[in-house]
GROMACS .gro file of C-alpha atoms in nm:
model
  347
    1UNK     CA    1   0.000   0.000   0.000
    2UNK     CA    2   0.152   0.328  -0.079
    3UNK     CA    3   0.058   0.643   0.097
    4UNK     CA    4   0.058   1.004  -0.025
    5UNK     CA    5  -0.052   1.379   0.107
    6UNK     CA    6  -0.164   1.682  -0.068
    7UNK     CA    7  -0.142   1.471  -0.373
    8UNK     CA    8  -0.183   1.578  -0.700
    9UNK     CA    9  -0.455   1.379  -0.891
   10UNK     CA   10  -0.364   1.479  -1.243
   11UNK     CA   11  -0.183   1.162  -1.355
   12UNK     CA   12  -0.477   0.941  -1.197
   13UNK     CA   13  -0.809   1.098  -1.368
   14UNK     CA   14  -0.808   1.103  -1.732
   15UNK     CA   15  -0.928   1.476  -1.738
   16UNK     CA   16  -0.609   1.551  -1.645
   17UNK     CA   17  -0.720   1.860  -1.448
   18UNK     CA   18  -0.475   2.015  -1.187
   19UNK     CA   19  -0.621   1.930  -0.855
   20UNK     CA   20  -0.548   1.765  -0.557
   21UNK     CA   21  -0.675   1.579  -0.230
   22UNK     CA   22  -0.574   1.533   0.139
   23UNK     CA   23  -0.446   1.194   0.108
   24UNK     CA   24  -0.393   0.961  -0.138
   25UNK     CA   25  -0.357   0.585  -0.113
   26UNK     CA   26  -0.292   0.293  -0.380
   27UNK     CA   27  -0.410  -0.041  -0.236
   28UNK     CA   28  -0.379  -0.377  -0.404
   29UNK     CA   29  -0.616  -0.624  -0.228
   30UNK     CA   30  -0.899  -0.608  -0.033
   31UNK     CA   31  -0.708  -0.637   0.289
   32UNK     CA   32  -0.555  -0.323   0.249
   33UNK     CA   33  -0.845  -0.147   0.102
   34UNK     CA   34  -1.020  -0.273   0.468
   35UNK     CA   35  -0.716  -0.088   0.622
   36UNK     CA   36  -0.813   0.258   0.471
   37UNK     CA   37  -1.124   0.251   0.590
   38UNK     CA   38  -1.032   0.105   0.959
   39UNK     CA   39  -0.777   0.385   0.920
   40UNK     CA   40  -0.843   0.589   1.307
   41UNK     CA   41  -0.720   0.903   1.133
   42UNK     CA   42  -0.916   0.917   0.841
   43UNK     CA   43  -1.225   0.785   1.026
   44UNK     CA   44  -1.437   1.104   0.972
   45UNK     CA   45  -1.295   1.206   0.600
   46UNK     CA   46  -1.469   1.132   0.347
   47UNK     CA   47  -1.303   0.832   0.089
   48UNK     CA   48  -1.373   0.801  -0.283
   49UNK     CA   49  -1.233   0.463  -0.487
   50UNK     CA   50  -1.141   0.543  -0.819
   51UNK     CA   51  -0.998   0.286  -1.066
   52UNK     CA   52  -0.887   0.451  -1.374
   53UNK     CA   53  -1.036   0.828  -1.284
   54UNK     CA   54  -1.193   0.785  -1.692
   55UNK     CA   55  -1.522   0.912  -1.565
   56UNK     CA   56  -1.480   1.172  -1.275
   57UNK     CA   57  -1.458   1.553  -1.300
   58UNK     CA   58  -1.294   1.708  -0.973
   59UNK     CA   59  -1.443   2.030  -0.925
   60UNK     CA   60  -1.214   2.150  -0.621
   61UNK     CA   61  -0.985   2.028  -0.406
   62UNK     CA   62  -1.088   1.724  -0.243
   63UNK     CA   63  -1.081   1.711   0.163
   64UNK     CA   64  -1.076   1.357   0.180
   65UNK     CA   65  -0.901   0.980   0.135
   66UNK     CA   66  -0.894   0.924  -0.251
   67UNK     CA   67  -0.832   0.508  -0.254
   68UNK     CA   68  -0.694   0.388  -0.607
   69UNK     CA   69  -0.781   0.015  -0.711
   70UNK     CA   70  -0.525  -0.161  -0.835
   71UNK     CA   71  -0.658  -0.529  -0.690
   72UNK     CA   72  -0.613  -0.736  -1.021
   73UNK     CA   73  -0.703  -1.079  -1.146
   74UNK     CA   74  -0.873  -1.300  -1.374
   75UNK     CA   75  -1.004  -1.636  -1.349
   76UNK     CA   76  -1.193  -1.859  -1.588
   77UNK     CA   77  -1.428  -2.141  -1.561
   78UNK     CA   78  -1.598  -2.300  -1.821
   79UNK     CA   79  -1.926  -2.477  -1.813
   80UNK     CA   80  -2.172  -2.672  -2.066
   81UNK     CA   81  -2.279  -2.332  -2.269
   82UNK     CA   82  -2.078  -2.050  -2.127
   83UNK     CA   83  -1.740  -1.930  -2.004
   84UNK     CA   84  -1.776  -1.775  -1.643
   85UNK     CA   85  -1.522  -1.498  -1.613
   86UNK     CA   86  -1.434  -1.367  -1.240
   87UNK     CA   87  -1.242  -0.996  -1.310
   88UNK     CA   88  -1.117  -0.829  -0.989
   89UNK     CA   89  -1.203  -0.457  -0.984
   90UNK     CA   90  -0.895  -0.300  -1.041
   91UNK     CA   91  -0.873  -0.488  -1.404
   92UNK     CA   92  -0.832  -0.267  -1.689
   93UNK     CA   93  -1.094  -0.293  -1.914
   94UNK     CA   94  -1.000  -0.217  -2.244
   95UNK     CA   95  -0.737  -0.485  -2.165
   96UNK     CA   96  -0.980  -0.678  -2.061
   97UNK     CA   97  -1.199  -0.718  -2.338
   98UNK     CA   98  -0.866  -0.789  -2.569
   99UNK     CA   99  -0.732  -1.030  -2.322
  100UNK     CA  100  -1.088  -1.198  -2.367
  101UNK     CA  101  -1.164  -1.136  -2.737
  102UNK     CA  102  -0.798  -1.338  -2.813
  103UNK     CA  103  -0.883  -1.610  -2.591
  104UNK     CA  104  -1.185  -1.692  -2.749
  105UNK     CA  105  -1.414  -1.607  -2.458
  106UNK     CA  106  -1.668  -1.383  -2.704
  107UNK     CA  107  -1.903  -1.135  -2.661
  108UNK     CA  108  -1.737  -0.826  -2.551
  109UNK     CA  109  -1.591  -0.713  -2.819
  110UNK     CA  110  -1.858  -0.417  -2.877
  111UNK     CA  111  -1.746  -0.299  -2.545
  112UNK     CA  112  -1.361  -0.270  -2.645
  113UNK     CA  113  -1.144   0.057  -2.544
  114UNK     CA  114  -1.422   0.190  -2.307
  115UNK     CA  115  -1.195   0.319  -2.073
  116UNK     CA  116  -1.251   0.222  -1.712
  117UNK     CA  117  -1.139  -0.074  -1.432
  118UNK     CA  118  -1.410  -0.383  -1.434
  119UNK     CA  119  -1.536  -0.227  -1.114
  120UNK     CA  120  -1.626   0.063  -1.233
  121UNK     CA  121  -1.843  -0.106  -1.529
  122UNK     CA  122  -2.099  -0.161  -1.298
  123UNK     CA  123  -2.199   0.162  -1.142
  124UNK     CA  124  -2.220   0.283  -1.480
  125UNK     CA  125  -2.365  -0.032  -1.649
  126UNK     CA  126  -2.106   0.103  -1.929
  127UNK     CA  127  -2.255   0.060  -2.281
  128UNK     CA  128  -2.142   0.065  -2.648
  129UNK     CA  129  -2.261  -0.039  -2.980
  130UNK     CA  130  -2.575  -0.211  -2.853
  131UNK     CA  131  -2.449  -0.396  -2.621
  132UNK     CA  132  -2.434  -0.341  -2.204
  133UNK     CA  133  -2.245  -0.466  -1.932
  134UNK     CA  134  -2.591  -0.573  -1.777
  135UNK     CA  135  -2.587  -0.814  -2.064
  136UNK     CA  136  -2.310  -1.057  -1.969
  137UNK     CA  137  -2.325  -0.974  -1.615
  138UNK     CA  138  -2.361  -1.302  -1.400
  139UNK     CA  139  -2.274  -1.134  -1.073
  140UNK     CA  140  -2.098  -0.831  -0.868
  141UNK     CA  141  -1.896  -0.864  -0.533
  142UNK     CA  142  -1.886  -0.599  -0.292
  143UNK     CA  143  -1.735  -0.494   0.054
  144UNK     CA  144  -1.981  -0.320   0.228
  145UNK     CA  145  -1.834  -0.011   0.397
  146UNK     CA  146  -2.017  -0.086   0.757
  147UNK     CA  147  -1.931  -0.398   0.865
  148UNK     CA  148  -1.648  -0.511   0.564
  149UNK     CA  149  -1.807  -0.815   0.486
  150UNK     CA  150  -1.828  -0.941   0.113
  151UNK     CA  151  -2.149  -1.012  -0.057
  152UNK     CA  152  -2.245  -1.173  -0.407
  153UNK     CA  153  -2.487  -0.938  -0.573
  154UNK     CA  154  -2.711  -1.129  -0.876
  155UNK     CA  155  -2.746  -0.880  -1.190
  156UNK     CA  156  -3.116  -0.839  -1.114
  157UNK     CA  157  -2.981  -0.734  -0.726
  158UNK     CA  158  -2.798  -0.466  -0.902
  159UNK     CA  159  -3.047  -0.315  -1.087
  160UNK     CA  160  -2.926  -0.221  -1.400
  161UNK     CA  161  -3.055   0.097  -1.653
  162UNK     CA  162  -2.906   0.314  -1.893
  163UNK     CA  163  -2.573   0.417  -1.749
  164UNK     CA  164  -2.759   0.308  -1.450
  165UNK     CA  165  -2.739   0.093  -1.108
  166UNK     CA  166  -2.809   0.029  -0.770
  167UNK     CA  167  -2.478   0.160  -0.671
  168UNK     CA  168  -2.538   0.499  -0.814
  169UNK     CA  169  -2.854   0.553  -0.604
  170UNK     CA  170  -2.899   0.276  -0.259
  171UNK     CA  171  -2.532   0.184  -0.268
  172UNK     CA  172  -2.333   0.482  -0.314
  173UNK     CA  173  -2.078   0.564  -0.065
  174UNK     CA  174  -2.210   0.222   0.137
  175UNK     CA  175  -2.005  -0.046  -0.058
  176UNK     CA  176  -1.719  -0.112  -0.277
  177UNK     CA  177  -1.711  -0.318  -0.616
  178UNK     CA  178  -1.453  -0.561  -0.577
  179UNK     CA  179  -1.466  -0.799  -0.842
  180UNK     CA  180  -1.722  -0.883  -1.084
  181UNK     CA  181  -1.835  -1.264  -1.285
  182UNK     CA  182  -1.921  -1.212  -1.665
  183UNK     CA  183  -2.126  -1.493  -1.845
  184UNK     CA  184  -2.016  -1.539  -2.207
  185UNK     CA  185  -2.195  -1.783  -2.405
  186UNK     CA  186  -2.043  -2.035  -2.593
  187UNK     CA  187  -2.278  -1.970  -2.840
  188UNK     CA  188  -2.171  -1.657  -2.999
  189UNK     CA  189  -2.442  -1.431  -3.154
  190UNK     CA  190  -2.279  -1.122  -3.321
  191UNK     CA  191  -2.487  -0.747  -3.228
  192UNK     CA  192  -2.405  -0.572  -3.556
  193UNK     CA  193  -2.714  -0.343  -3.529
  194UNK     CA  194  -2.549  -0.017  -3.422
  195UNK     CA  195  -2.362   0.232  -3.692
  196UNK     CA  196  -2.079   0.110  -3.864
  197UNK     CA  197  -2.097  -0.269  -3.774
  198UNK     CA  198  -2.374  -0.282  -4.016
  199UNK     CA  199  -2.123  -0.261  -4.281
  200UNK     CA  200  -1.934  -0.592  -4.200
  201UNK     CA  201  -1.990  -0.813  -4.452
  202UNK     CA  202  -2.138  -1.153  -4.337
  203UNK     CA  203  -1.834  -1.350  -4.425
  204UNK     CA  204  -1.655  -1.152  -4.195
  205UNK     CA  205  -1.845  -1.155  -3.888
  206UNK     CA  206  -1.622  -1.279  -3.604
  207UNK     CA  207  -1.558  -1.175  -3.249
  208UNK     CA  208  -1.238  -1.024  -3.375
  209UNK     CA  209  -1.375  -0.835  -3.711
  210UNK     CA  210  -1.596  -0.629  -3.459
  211UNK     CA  211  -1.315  -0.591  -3.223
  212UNK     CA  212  -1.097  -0.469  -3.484
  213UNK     CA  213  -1.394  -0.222  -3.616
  214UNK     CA  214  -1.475  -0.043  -3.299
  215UNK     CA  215  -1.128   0.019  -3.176
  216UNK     CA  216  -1.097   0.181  -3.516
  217UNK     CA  217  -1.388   0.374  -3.501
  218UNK     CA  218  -1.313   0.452  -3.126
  219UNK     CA  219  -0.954   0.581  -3.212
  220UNK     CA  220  -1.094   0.816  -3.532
  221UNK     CA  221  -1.366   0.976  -3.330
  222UNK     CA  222  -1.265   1.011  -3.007
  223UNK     CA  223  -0.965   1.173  -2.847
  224UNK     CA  224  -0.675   0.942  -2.662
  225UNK     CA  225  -0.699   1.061  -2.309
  226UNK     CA  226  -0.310   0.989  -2.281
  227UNK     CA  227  -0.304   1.280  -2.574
  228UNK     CA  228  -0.559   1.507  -2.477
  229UNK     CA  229  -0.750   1.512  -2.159
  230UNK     CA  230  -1.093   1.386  -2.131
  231UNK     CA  231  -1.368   1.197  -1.983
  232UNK     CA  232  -1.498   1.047  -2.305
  233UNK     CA  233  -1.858   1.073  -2.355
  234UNK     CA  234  -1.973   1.390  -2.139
  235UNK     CA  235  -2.344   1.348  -2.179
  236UNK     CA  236  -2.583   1.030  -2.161
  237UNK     CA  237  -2.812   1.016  -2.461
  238UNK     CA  238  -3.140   1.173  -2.330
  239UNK     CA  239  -3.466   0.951  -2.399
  240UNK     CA  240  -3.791   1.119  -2.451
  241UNK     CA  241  -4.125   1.022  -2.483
  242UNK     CA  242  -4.250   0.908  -2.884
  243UNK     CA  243  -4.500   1.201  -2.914
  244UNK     CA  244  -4.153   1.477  -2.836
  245UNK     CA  245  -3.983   1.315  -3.057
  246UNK     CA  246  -4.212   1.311  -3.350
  247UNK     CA  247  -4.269   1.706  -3.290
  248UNK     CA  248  -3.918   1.729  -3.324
  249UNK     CA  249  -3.915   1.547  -3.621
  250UNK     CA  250  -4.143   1.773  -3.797
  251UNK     CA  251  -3.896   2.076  -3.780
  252UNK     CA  252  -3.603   1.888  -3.723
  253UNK     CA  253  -3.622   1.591  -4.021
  254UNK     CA  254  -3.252   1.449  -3.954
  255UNK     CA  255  -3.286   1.400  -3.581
  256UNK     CA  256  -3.101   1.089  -3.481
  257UNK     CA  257  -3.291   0.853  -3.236
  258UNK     CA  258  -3.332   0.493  -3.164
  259UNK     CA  259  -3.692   0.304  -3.053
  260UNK     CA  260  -3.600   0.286  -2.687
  261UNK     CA  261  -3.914   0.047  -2.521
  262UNK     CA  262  -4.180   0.272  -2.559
  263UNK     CA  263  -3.956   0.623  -2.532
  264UNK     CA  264  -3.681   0.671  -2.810
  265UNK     CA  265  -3.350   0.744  -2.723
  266UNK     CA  266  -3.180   1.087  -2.862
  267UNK     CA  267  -2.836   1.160  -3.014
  268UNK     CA  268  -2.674   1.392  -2.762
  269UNK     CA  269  -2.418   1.445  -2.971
  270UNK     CA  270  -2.620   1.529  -3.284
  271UNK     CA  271  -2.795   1.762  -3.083
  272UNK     CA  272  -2.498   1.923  -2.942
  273UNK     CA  273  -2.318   1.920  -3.307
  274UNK     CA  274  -2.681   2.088  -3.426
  275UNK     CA  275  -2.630   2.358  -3.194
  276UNK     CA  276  -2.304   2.481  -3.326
  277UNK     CA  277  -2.062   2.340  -3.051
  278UNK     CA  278  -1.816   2.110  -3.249
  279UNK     CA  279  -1.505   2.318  -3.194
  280UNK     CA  280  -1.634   2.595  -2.952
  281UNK     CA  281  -1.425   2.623  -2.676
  282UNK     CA  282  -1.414   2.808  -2.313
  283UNK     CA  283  -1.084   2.934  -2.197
  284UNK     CA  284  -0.921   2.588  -2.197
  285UNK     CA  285  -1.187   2.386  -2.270
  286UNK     CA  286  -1.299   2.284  -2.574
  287UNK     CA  287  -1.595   2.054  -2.743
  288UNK     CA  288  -1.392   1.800  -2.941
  289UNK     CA  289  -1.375   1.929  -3.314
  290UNK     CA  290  -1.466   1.578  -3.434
  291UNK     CA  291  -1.707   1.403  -3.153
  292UNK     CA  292  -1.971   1.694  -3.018
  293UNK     CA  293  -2.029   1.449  -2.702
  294UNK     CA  294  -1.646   1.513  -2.592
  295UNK     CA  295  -1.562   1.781  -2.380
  296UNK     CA  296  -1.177   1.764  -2.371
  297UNK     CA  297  -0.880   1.958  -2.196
  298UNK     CA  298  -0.740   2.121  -2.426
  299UNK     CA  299  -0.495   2.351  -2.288
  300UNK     CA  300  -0.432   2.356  -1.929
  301UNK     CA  301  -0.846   2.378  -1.849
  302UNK     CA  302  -0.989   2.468  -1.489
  303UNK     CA  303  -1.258   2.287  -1.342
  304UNK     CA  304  -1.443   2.605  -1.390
  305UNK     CA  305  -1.367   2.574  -1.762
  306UNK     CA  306  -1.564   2.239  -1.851
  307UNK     CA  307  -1.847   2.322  -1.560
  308UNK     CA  308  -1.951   2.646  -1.764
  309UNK     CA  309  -1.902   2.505  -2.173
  310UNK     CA  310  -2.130   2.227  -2.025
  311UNK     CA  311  -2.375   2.490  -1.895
  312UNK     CA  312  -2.355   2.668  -2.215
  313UNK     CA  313  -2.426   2.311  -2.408
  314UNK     CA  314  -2.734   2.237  -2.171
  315UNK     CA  315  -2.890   2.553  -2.172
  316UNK     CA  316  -2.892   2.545  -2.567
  317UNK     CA  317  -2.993   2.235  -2.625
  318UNK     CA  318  -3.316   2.296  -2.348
  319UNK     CA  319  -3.369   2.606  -2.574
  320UNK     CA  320  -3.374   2.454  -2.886
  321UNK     CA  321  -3.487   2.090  -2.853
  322UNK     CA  322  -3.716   2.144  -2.485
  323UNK     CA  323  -3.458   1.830  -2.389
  324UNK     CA  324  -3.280   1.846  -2.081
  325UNK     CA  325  -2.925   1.694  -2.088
  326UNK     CA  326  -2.783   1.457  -1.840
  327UNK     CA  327  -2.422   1.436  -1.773
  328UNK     CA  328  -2.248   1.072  -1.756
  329UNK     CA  329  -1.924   1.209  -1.634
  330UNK     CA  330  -1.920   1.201  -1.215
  331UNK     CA  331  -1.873   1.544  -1.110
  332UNK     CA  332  -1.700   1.568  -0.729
  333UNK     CA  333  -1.693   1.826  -0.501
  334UNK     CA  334  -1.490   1.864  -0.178
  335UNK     CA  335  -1.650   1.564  -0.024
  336UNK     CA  336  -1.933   1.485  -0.219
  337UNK     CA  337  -2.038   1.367  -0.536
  338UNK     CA  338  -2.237   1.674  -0.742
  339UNK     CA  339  -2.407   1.752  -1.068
  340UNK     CA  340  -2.357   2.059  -1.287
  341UNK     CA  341  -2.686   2.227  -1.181
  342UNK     CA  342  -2.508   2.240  -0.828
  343UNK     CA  343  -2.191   2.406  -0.963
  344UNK     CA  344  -2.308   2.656  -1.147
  345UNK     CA  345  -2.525   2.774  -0.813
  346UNK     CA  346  -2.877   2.658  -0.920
  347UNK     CA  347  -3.088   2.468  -0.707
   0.00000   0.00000   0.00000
């Protein structure tokens, strides 16, 4: 376990934002994540466990015990019609899904170069190409924070939605995601229905074709956070009812949606790109020239910088479209996780 004050966070968020917290700690199994939080000194600060930081905006200095996972693992077990996968939380995932697409355990190769730790996928339910992490989850195991002991959670226990769980709302701040089990079928059954996939011919379709074609796309559309700093996609895609969507259709005839249940699910960044913001940047920050649903870091950016360009985006597109925009990124205060509306002092 390795131990740091006043640390810098910059190298461990991929915003790559100058900030800092009170203490910051590296831990490499669960036993010494348990020792953080048994910790008499920090007992009454508050503690935040980030994996790879590729979905957290620090909007201030944080007062607390930032607690970096870096408990890693894998572990397969195969069964009649699937291959059970048991990923401690501190895997990376893009390395993940390559490490599993080249071993022949299929299936999540739509979710390749999401960037992230396996137990972060969860909290998120992190989602690509028509496929979800919900959809090969077999299981989650947490440490709850009040007594430390370890539970199996089923994927219906978890409660999975759009960029949605259980330990966004119930669970947050009462347990940690320590390792999760994926369930990959041994029956593969290729999910080509999403953008450019479509175009693979049918001779072609394997687990590593699709592989190949989103990391491709991924690379050509959306910044490398190891070049330019950002949280890839800022906003969730907003779903609306059928009826606001069909009014919008009427003035706007190339609005990009997808049936969503009964609700269709928007394009945030078509809507954003609509609205003039490819490019358009605020002091340091900057909407990403070529993907409208990346904010991005583009030269030395504040906190302050991405909070009001992402005002500016939301109160447009509420102006233009009547749809209010949700951001996917985790914004944290001093102790506390927050949400834009809170930053910029509304209520």
């Amino acid at each position: 376990m390795q131990i740091y004050q006043n640390a810098s966070l910059k190298p461990f968020h991929t915003f790559s934002i100058e900030t800092s917290c009170e203490f910051l700690v590296i831990v490499e199994s669960v036993d010494e994540l348990i020792s953080v939080y048994k910790n008499s000194d920090w007992k009454h600060l508050p503690k935040l466990v980030l994996g790879k930081g590729s979905n957290v905006l620090f909007t201030e200095h944080y007062e607390g015990v930032v607690v970096i996972n870096r408990i890693n693992g894998k572990k397969v077990v195969e069964s009649e019609q699937a291959f059970h996968l048991h990923i401690k939380g501190g895997e990376d995932w893009p390395e993940l899904v390559k490490w599993s697409t080249e071993n022949g355990y299929s299936g999540l190769e739509n979710l390749a170069l999401i960037p992230g730790c396996a137990g972060s996928a969860p909290i998120q339910n992190i989602g690509a190409y028509g496929n979800e992490f919900k959809d090969f989850c077999e299981y989650v195991d947490v440490l709850w924070l009040e007594d430390f002991a370890q539970q199996r959670l089923t994927a219906e226990e978890c409660q999975f939605g759009y960029r949605d769980s259980i330990f966004k709302r119930e669970y947050q701040d009462k347990c940690v995601i320590v390792a999760v089990g994926l369930k990959l079928s041994k029956t593969w059954s290729p999910n080509t229905s999403y953008g450019p996939l479509q175009a693979i011919p049918q001779s072609e379709l394997t687990p590593k074709r699709i592989f190949d074609e989103v990391c491709k796309v991924r690379m050509e559309k959306l910044p490398d956070p190891a070049k330019t700093g950002n949280a890839g996609s800022f906003f969730k895609n907003p779903v609306i009812e059928k009826d606001h969507f069909e009014r919008l259709k009427q003035s706007f005839p190339n609005i990009v949606g997808y049936a969503n249940n009964e609700k269709v699910k928007v394009a945030a960044g078509w809507l954003i790109d609509q609205c003039g913001f490819k490019g358009v940047s605020q002091n340091g920050a900057q909407v990403h020239p070529n993907q409208a649903l990346v904010l991005v870091n583009k030269d030395n950016a504040s906190a302050k910088d991405v909070i009001e360009l992402a005002g500016r985006i939301v109160s447009e597109v509420s102006r233009r479209y009547g749809i209010n925009l949700e951001h996917e990124v985790r914004f944290m205060n001093s102790s506390r996780e927050t949400k834009l509306s809170e930053c910029m002092g509304r209520k």
